[in-house]
Amino acid sequence: MIYVIGHKSPDSDSVCSAIAVTELKRQLGIKCEARVAGDINAESKFILEKFGMEVPEVLDNAEDEDIILVDHSDLSQGVDGLEEARVVGIVDHHKLGDVETSVPVEVLIRPLGCTCTIIKGLFDYYRKEISKDIAGIMLCAILSDSVIFKSPTCTDEDRDAVADLAKIAGVGDVEGLGMEMFRVKSDVEGTSAKDLVMGDYKDFNMGGKKVGVGQLELVDLKMLDGREDELLEEMERLKDDGRDAVFLMLTDIMREGTMLLCVSRDAGLREEVFGENEDGWYDGMMSRKKQVVPKLEEFFG
Ligand code: MG
Ligand code: MG
Ligand code: MG
């Protein structure tokens, strides 16, 4: 059995890509099962419910398993035991990570806005049909990763994939669906500070330093009013657990910018890496992958 799995703190792309690749492989006569590397978030639940799909089971440890990775190829972000797994495939849209393989491997990494856009291309390449429900969840993953086309990571290919998938899924108002999703994601009332920080969180190994970057994408940052201290405390805890720095992007998808929280050994780190700034607000900052991680890697690497 091959397990198809995305990164820890699974986002909708990691969940929906695992399901979509599993379906494509099934049509190609290869037995796979979709798994997740942790509990899924409210947005992913909303998506799977909307299109009547089941939540994949959690895989706790990948040791000795055959694995296809989606939406990541960094050991620091993957399921536990990945070092001891047999990685047989990777479909991803991030920089190539540090996973090592022991068998010939099928890899497709492309600089697009979402793994599901790449998978849409794979279905087309193999001339396989995408069902209505699979099209629906893939469409939602692209809307999520591209922040309804606003992220600088979004490409024409992502837009085209959304148009095709919306037709198959019978979704008329794509942007309306995107806003509905982000409103679900923004409902942070009653969510603990820990869950807010860890909900979409990634660790990176940068030149031997461990750096964490989380992101919250909200339709209005007012929803976090009065909670900054709690969030910083949680980040402090992560830092004390062997990290050099921890960042949290509080991204306002309507104002199209980010309030960047930072906890590190070096007090002026945020300003040093991202520029002088009094209140921590960075206009136009939307993407961890394109606007935050490269600058940190340049600094630490
Ligand atoms: Mg992801
Ligand atoms: Mg992704
Ligand atoms: Mg994201």
Coordinates of C-alpha atoms and ligand atoms in Angstrom, one line a residue:
M1 CA 0.0 0.0 0.0
I2 CA 1.2 3.5 -0.9
Y3 CA 0.1 6.4 1.4
V4 CA -0.3 9.8 -0.1
I5 CA 0.3 12.5 2.5
G6 CA 0.9 16.2 2.9
H7 CA 2.6 18.2 5.6
K8 CA 2.0 18.5 9.3
S9 CA -0.4 21.1 10.4
P10 CA -2.3 20.1 7.3
D11 CA -3.8 22.9 5.2
S12 CA -6.5 22.4 2.6
D13 CA -4.0 21.9 -0.3
S14 CA -2.2 19.1 1.7
V15 CA -5.6 17.4 2.4
C16 CA -7.2 17.8 -1.0
S17 CA -4.0 17.0 -2.9
A18 CA -3.6 13.7 -1.0
I19 CA -7.2 12.8 -2.0
A20 CA -6.8 13.9 -5.6
V21 CA -3.5 12.1 -6.2
T22 CA -5.0 8.9 -4.7
E23 CA -8.0 9.2 -7.1
L24 CA -5.7 9.7 -10.1
K25 CA -3.5 6.7 -9.1
R26 CA -6.6 4.6 -8.6
Q27 CA -7.7 5.4 -12.2
L28 CA -4.1 4.5 -13.3
G29 CA -4.5 1.1 -11.5
I30 CA -2.1 1.9 -8.6
K31 CA -3.5 1.3 -5.1
C32 CA -3.0 4.3 -2.8
E33 CA -4.7 5.7 0.2
A34 CA -4.9 9.3 1.3
R35 CA -3.6 10.2 4.7
V36 CA -3.2 13.4 6.8
A37 CA -0.3 14.2 9.1
G38 CA -2.5 15.6 11.8
D39 CA -6.0 16.9 12.5
I40 CA -7.4 18.9 9.7
N41 CA -8.5 22.6 10.1
A42 CA -12.0 24.1 10.0
E43 CA -11.5 25.3 6.4
S44 CA -10.6 21.8 5.2
K45 CA -13.6 20.3 7.1
F46 CA -15.9 22.8 5.4
I47 CA -14.5 21.9 2.0
L48 CA -14.8 18.1 2.5
E49 CA -18.3 18.4 3.9
K50 CA -19.4 20.7 1.1
F51 CA -18.4 18.1 -1.5
G52 CA -19.3 15.1 0.5
M53 CA -15.8 13.7 0.9
E54 CA -14.5 11.8 3.9
V55 CA -11.7 13.0 6.1
P56 CA -8.6 10.9 5.5
E57 CA -7.2 9.0 8.4
V58 CA -4.3 10.3 10.3
L59 CA -0.9 8.6 9.7
D60 CA 1.2 9.0 12.9
N61 CA 4.4 7.4 11.6
A62 CA 5.6 6.8 8.1
E63 CA 8.5 4.4 9.0
D64 CA 8.9 1.6 6.5
E65 CA 5.9 2.8 4.5
D66 CA 5.7 3.6 0.8
I67 CA 4.9 7.3 0.6
I68 CA 3.9 9.8 -2.0
L69 CA 4.5 13.3 -0.6
V70 CA 2.2 16.2 -1.7
D71 CA 2.6 19.9 -0.9
H72 CA 6.1 19.6 0.7
S73 CA 9.4 17.8 0.5
D74 CA 11.0 19.0 3.7
L75 CA 11.7 16.5 6.5
S76 CA 11.1 19.2 9.1
Q77 CA 7.5 19.6 7.8
G78 CA 6.7 15.9 7.1
V79 CA 5.0 13.2 9.1
D80 CA 7.1 11.5 11.8
G81 CA 9.3 8.7 10.6
L82 CA 9.6 10.1 7.1
E83 CA 13.4 9.6 7.2
E84 CA 12.7 5.9 7.5
A85 CA 10.0 5.8 4.8
R86 CA 10.4 4.8 1.1
V87 CA 9.4 8.0 -0.8
V88 CA 8.2 6.9 -4.2
G89 CA 6.7 10.1 -5.4
I90 CA 6.5 13.9 -4.8
V91 CA 4.0 16.4 -6.2
D92 CA 4.7 19.8 -4.8
H93 CA 4.9 23.6 -5.5
H94 CA 7.6 24.6 -3.0
K95 CA 11.4 24.7 -3.1
L96 CA 12.9 21.2 -3.2
G97 CA 13.4 20.0 0.3
D98 CA 15.8 17.7 2.0
V99 CA 13.9 14.4 1.8
E100 CA 16.1 11.5 0.5
T101 CA 15.0 8.6 -1.6
S102 CA 16.1 5.0 -1.7
V103 CA 14.2 3.9 -4.8
P104 CA 13.6 5.6 -8.2
V105 CA 11.1 8.3 -7.6
E106 CA 8.5 10.1 -9.6
V107 CA 8.8 13.9 -8.9
L108 CA 6.8 16.8 -10.2
I109 CA 7.6 20.1 -8.6
R110 CA 6.4 23.2 -10.4
P111 CA 6.4 26.9 -9.2
L112 CA 2.6 27.3 -9.3
G113 CA 0.2 28.6 -6.7
C114 CA -1.1 25.3 -5.5
T115 CA -0.3 21.5 -5.6
C116 CA -3.9 20.9 -6.9
T117 CA -3.1 23.0 -10.0
I118 CA -0.3 20.6 -10.8
I119 CA -2.5 17.6 -10.1
K120 CA -5.2 19.1 -12.5
G121 CA -2.4 19.1 -15.1
L122 CA -1.6 15.4 -14.3
F123 CA -5.3 14.4 -14.8
D124 CA -5.2 16.2 -18.2
Y125 CA -1.8 14.6 -19.1
Y126 CA -3.1 11.1 -18.4
R127 CA -6.5 11.9 -20.0
K128 CA -8.3 10.9 -16.9
E129 CA -11.6 12.4 -15.8
I130 CA -12.0 14.4 -12.7
S131 CA -15.3 13.7 -10.8
K132 CA -17.5 16.6 -9.7
D133 CA -16.6 16.2 -6.0
I134 CA -12.8 15.9 -6.6
A135 CA -13.0 18.9 -8.9
G136 CA -14.8 20.8 -6.1
I137 CA -12.2 20.1 -3.4
M138 CA -9.3 20.8 -5.8
L139 CA -10.9 24.1 -6.7
C140 CA -11.2 25.1 -3.1
A141 CA -7.6 24.2 -2.4
I142 CA -6.4 26.5 -5.2
L143 CA -8.7 29.3 -3.9
S144 CA -7.2 28.7 -0.4
D145 CA -3.5 28.6 -1.4
S146 CA -3.8 31.5 -3.8
V147 CA -6.0 33.6 -1.3
I148 CA -8.7 33.9 -4.0
F149 CA -6.0 34.8 -6.6
K150 CA -4.6 37.7 -4.4
S151 CA -1.3 35.9 -3.4
P152 CA 1.8 36.8 -5.5
T153 CA 2.2 33.0 -5.9
C154 CA -0.9 32.8 -8.1
T155 CA -0.2 32.1 -11.8
D156 CA -2.4 32.1 -14.9
E157 CA -2.3 28.3 -14.8
D158 CA -3.9 28.5 -11.3
R159 CA -6.6 30.7 -12.7
D160 CA -7.2 28.5 -15.7
A161 CA -7.4 25.4 -13.5
V162 CA -10.0 27.1 -11.3
A163 CA -12.1 28.0 -14.3
D164 CA -12.0 24.4 -15.6
L165 CA -12.6 22.8 -12.2
A166 CA -15.5 25.2 -11.5
K167 CA -17.2 24.0 -14.6
I168 CA -16.8 20.4 -13.7
A169 CA -17.9 21.0 -10.1
G170 CA -20.8 23.2 -11.1
V171 CA -19.7 26.1 -9.1
G172 CA -21.0 29.4 -10.5
D173 CA -19.6 32.0 -8.1
V174 CA -16.0 31.0 -7.5
E175 CA -15.1 34.1 -5.5
G176 CA -18.2 33.8 -3.4
L177 CA -17.2 30.3 -2.5
G178 CA -13.7 31.5 -1.7
M179 CA -15.0 34.2 0.7
E180 CA -17.3 31.6 2.3
M181 CA -14.2 29.5 3.0
F182 CA -12.1 32.4 4.3
R183 CA -15.0 33.4 6.6
V184 CA -14.9 29.9 8.1
K185 CA -11.2 30.2 8.5
S186 CA -11.6 33.6 10.1
D187 CA -13.9 32.3 12.8
V188 CA -11.2 32.3 15.5
E189 CA -13.4 32.9 18.5
G190 CA -13.0 30.1 21.0
T191 CA -9.8 28.9 19.3
S192 CA -6.9 28.7 21.7
A193 CA -3.7 30.7 21.1
K194 CA -1.8 27.4 20.6
D195 CA -4.2 26.3 17.9
L196 CA -4.0 29.7 16.2
V197 CA -0.2 29.6 16.1
M198 CA 0.0 25.9 15.1
G199 CA -3.0 25.8 12.7
D200 CA -0.8 26.6 9.6
Y201 CA 2.7 26.4 11.0
K202 CA 6.0 25.2 9.4
D203 CA 9.5 24.6 10.7
F204 CA 12.4 25.3 8.5
N205 CA 16.0 24.3 8.7
M206 CA 18.0 27.4 7.6
G207 CA 21.7 26.9 7.6
G208 CA 21.5 24.8 10.7
K209 CA 19.1 27.2 12.5
K210 CA 15.6 26.1 13.2
V211 CA 13.1 28.8 12.2
G212 CA 9.3 28.5 12.5
V213 CA 6.8 30.5 10.5
G214 CA 3.0 30.3 11.1
Q215 CA 0.3 32.1 9.2
L216 CA -3.2 33.1 9.9
E217 CA -5.3 34.4 7.0
L218 CA -8.3 36.3 8.1
V219 CA -10.9 38.5 6.5
D220 CA -10.4 41.0 9.3
L221 CA -7.6 41.2 11.8
K222 CA -9.9 42.8 14.4
M223 CA -10.9 39.3 15.2
L224 CA -7.6 39.0 17.0
D225 CA -7.9 42.2 19.0
G226 CA -6.6 41.8 22.5
R227 CA -5.0 38.4 21.8
E228 CA -1.5 39.5 20.7
D229 CA 0.1 38.8 24.1
E230 CA -1.3 35.2 24.2
L231 CA 0.0 34.6 20.7
L232 CA 3.4 35.9 21.6
E233 CA 3.5 33.8 24.7
E234 CA 2.8 30.7 22.6
M235 CA 5.5 31.7 20.1
E236 CA 7.9 32.2 23.0
R237 CA 7.2 28.6 24.1
L238 CA 8.0 27.3 20.6
K239 CA 11.2 29.4 20.6
D240 CA 12.3 28.0 23.9
D241 CA 11.8 24.5 22.5
G242 CA 15.0 24.7 20.4
R243 CA 14.2 27.3 17.7
D244 CA 16.2 30.4 16.9
A245 CA 13.2 32.4 15.8
V246 CA 9.4 32.1 15.4
F247 CA 7.3 34.3 13.2
L248 CA 3.6 34.5 12.9
M249 CA 2.0 36.2 9.9
L250 CA -1.4 37.7 10.6
T251 CA -2.5 38.2 7.1
D252 CA -5.5 40.4 6.4
I253 CA -6.8 39.2 3.0
M254 CA -9.0 42.2 2.4
R255 CA -6.4 44.8 3.2
E256 CA -3.8 42.6 1.5
G257 CA -1.0 42.9 4.0
T258 CA 0.4 41.2 7.1
M259 CA 1.0 42.1 10.7
L260 CA 4.2 40.2 11.3
L261 CA 4.8 39.0 14.9
C262 CA 8.3 37.8 15.7
V263 CA 10.0 36.2 18.7
S264 CA 13.7 35.6 18.6
R265 CA 17.0 35.7 20.5
D266 CA 17.8 38.8 18.5
A267 CA 15.5 41.7 19.4
G268 CA 15.7 43.6 16.1
L269 CA 15.4 40.5 13.8
R270 CA 12.1 41.4 12.1
E271 CA 13.3 44.9 11.1
E272 CA 16.7 43.6 10.1
V273 CA 15.2 41.1 7.7
F274 CA 12.0 42.8 6.5
G275 CA 12.8 46.4 6.9
E276 CA 12.3 49.2 9.4
N277 CA 8.7 49.2 10.6
E278 CA 7.1 50.7 13.6
D279 CA 3.9 48.7 14.1
G280 CA 4.8 45.4 12.4
W281 CA 2.4 45.9 9.4
Y282 CA 3.8 45.0 6.0
D283 CA 1.6 46.2 3.1
G284 CA 1.3 43.7 0.3
M285 CA 2.9 40.8 2.3
M286 CA 0.6 37.8 1.6
S287 CA 2.8 34.8 0.9
R288 CA 5.0 32.9 3.4
K289 CA 6.6 30.9 0.6
K290 CA 7.4 33.8 -1.7
Q291 CA 7.8 36.9 0.5
V292 CA 8.9 35.6 4.0
V293 CA 10.9 32.3 3.7
P294 CA 13.3 33.4 1.0
K295 CA 14.3 36.5 3.0
L296 CA 14.8 34.5 6.1
E297 CA 16.9 31.9 4.3
E298 CA 19.0 34.6 2.8
F299 CA 19.5 36.0 6.3
F300 CA 20.2 32.7 8.2
G301 CA 21.5 30.6 5.3
Ligands
MG1 MG 0.5 23.6 2.3
MG2 MG 0.1 24.2 -1.1
MG3 MG -1.2 28.6 2.7

